[in-house]
PDB file of C-alpha atoms in Angstrom:
ATOM      1  CA  MET A  52       0.000   0.000   0.000  1.00  0.00           C
ATOM      2  CA  PRO A  53       2.140   2.846  -1.238  1.00  0.00           C
ATOM      3  CA  GLY A  54       1.251   6.406  -0.496  1.00  0.00           C
ATOM      4  CA  ALA A  55       2.022   9.324  -2.762  1.00  0.00           C
ATOM      5  CA  THR A  56       5.033   8.231  -4.812  1.00  0.00           C
ATOM      6  CA  GLU A  57       7.240  10.482  -6.945  1.00  0.00           C
ATOM      7  CA  THR A  58       6.093   9.401 -10.414  1.00  0.00           C
ATOM      8  CA  ASN A  59       4.389  11.144 -13.329  1.00  0.00           C
ATOM      9  CA  PHE A  60       0.969  10.105 -12.005  1.00  0.00           C
ATOM     10  CA  PHE A  61       0.047  13.441 -10.444  1.00  0.00           C
ATOM     11  CA  HIS A  62       1.219  15.393 -13.505  1.00  0.00           C
ATOM     12  CA  ARG A  63      -0.637  13.122 -15.930  1.00  0.00           C
ATOM     13  CA  ALA A  64      -3.767  13.306 -13.764  1.00  0.00           C
ATOM     14  CA  GLY A  65      -3.669  17.113 -13.832  1.00  0.00           C
ATOM     15  CA  MET A  66      -3.019  17.232 -10.091  1.00  0.00           C
ATOM     16  CA  ASP A  67       0.146  19.361 -10.042  1.00  0.00           C
ATOM     17  CA  ASP A  68      -1.729  22.147  -8.236  1.00  0.00           C
ATOM     18  CA  THR A  69      -3.164  19.988  -5.431  1.00  0.00           C
ATOM     19  CA  LYS A  70      -1.790  19.625  -1.902  1.00  0.00           C
ATOM     20  CA  ILE A  71      -0.717  16.078  -2.631  1.00  0.00           C
ATOM     21  CA  GLY A  72       0.656  16.997  -6.050  1.00  0.00           C
ATOM     22  CA  MET A  73       2.852  19.710  -4.524  1.00  0.00           C
ATOM     23  CA  SER A  74       3.912  17.666  -1.484  1.00  0.00           C
ATOM     24  CA  GLU A  75       7.070  15.648  -0.995  1.00  0.00           C
ATOM     25  CA  LYS A  76       6.485  12.101  -2.139  1.00  0.00           C
ATOM     26  CA  ASP A  77       8.099   8.743  -1.505  1.00  0.00           C
ATOM     27  CA  ASP A  78      10.951   7.502  -3.670  1.00  0.00           C
ATOM     28  CA  PRO A  79       9.615   4.976  -6.204  1.00  0.00           C
ATOM     29  CA  ALA A  80      12.662   2.714  -5.827  1.00  0.00           C
ATOM     30  CA  ASP A  81      12.105   2.483  -2.062  1.00  0.00           C
ATOM     31  CA  VAL A  82       8.402   1.746  -2.528  1.00  0.00           C
ATOM     32  CA  ALA A  83       9.149  -0.936  -5.152  1.00  0.00           C
ATOM     33  CA  LYS A  84      11.829  -2.528  -2.949  1.00  0.00           C
ATOM     34  CA  THR A  85       9.444  -2.708   0.011  1.00  0.00           C
ATOM     35  CA  GLY A  86       6.741  -4.296  -2.152  1.00  0.00           C
ATOM     36  CA  PHE A  87       9.143  -6.775  -3.746  1.00  0.00           C
ATOM     37  CA  GLU A  88      10.582  -7.821  -0.392  1.00  0.00           C
ATOM     38  CA  ALA A  89       7.062  -8.318   0.976  1.00  0.00           C
ATOM     39  CA  LEU A  90       6.139 -10.441  -2.037  1.00  0.00           C
ATOM     40  CA  MET A  91       9.241 -12.593  -1.702  1.00  0.00           C
ATOM     41  CA  SER A  92       8.620 -13.147   2.021  1.00  0.00           C
ATOM     42  CA  GLY A  93       4.973 -14.088   1.474  1.00  0.00           C
ATOM     43  CA  GLU A  94       3.466 -11.013   3.119  1.00  0.00           C
ATOM     44  CA  ASP A  95       0.044 -10.153   1.748  1.00  0.00           C
ATOM     45  CA  HIS A  96      -0.154  -6.668   3.250  1.00  0.00           C
ATOM     46  CA  VAL A  97       2.577  -4.069   3.650  1.00  0.00           C
ATOM     47  CA  VAL A  98       2.519  -0.293   3.955  1.00  0.00           C
ATOM     48  CA  ALA A  99       5.403   1.163   1.989  1.00  0.00           C
ATOM     49  CA  GLY A 100       6.987   4.568   2.109  1.00  0.00           C
ATOM     50  CA  SER A 101       7.333   7.306   4.639  1.00  0.00           C
ATOM     51  CA  PHE A 102       6.316   7.465   8.274  1.00  0.00           C
ATOM     52  CA  LYS A 103       3.538   9.843   7.197  1.00  0.00           C
ATOM     53  CA  ASN A 104       2.099   7.179   4.884  1.00  0.00           C
ATOM     54  CA  LYS A 105       2.252   4.579   7.652  1.00  0.00           C
ATOM     55  CA  VAL A 106       0.382   6.902  10.018  1.00  0.00           C
ATOM     56  CA  GLN A 107      -2.256   7.630   7.356  1.00  0.00           C
ATOM     57  CA  ALA A 108      -2.737   3.917   6.663  1.00  0.00           C
ATOM     58  CA  THR A 109      -3.117   3.219  10.378  1.00  0.00           C
ATOM     59  CA  MET A 110      -5.584   6.084  10.814  1.00  0.00           C
ATOM     60  CA  ALA A 111      -7.647   4.795   7.873  1.00  0.00           C
ATOM     61  CA  HIS A 112      -8.324   1.629   9.906  1.00  0.00           C
ATOM     62  CA  VAL A 113      -9.387   3.629  12.970  1.00  0.00           C
ATOM     63  CA  LEU A 114     -11.318   6.586  11.568  1.00  0.00           C
ATOM     64  CA  PRO A 115     -14.747   6.340   9.943  1.00  0.00           C
ATOM     65  CA  ASP A 116     -14.689   6.118   6.152  1.00  0.00           C
ATOM     66  CA  THR A 117     -16.371   9.529   5.902  1.00  0.00           C
ATOM     67  CA  VAL A 118     -13.466  11.174   7.752  1.00  0.00           C
ATOM     68  CA  THR A 119     -10.868   9.376   5.649  1.00  0.00           C
ATOM     69  CA  ALA A 120     -12.698  10.369   2.456  1.00  0.00           C
ATOM     70  CA  GLU A 121     -12.788  14.002   3.569  1.00  0.00           C
ATOM     71  CA  MET A 122      -9.049  13.937   4.239  1.00  0.00           C
ATOM     72  CA  HIS A 123      -8.412  12.531   0.764  1.00  0.00           C
ATOM     73  CA  ARG A 124     -10.697  15.141  -0.791  1.00  0.00           C
ATOM     74  CA  GLY A 125      -8.737  17.899   0.906  1.00  0.00           C
ATOM     75  CA  GLN A 126      -5.477  16.533  -0.440  1.00  0.00           C
ATOM     76  CA  SER A 127      -6.725  16.219  -3.998  1.00  0.00           C
ATOM     77  CA  GLU A 128      -8.540  19.543  -4.397  1.00  0.00           C
ATOM     78  CA  PRO A 129      -6.817  22.251  -6.422  1.00  0.00           C
ATOM     79  CA  ALA A 130      -5.029  24.850  -4.310  1.00  0.00           C
ATOM     80  CA  PRO A 131      -7.340  27.756  -3.370  1.00  0.00           C
ATOM     81  CA  ASP A 132      -5.682  30.149  -5.835  1.00  0.00           C
ATOM     82  CA  LYS A 133      -6.051  27.567  -8.664  1.00  0.00           C
ATOM     83  CA  ARG A 134      -9.830  26.970  -8.428  1.00  0.00           C
TER      84      ARG A 134
END
């Protein structure tokens, strides 16, 4: 379960001007390594990336879906000056 990863995804999706698009993202090589190592060790669930991503994944299991969805909406909205 990678979080925001530094790829062309956000640019291609037209999300350069969103909070998540402008934020620091995880290194794709680190995310891929974590996923590969999990696969090779037989793990069926792993949270890759930064501490921030691990906290968000943990919170998603604790918070109601409506709260998690609102957090995601806030991250993916265009910046106020871009609306």
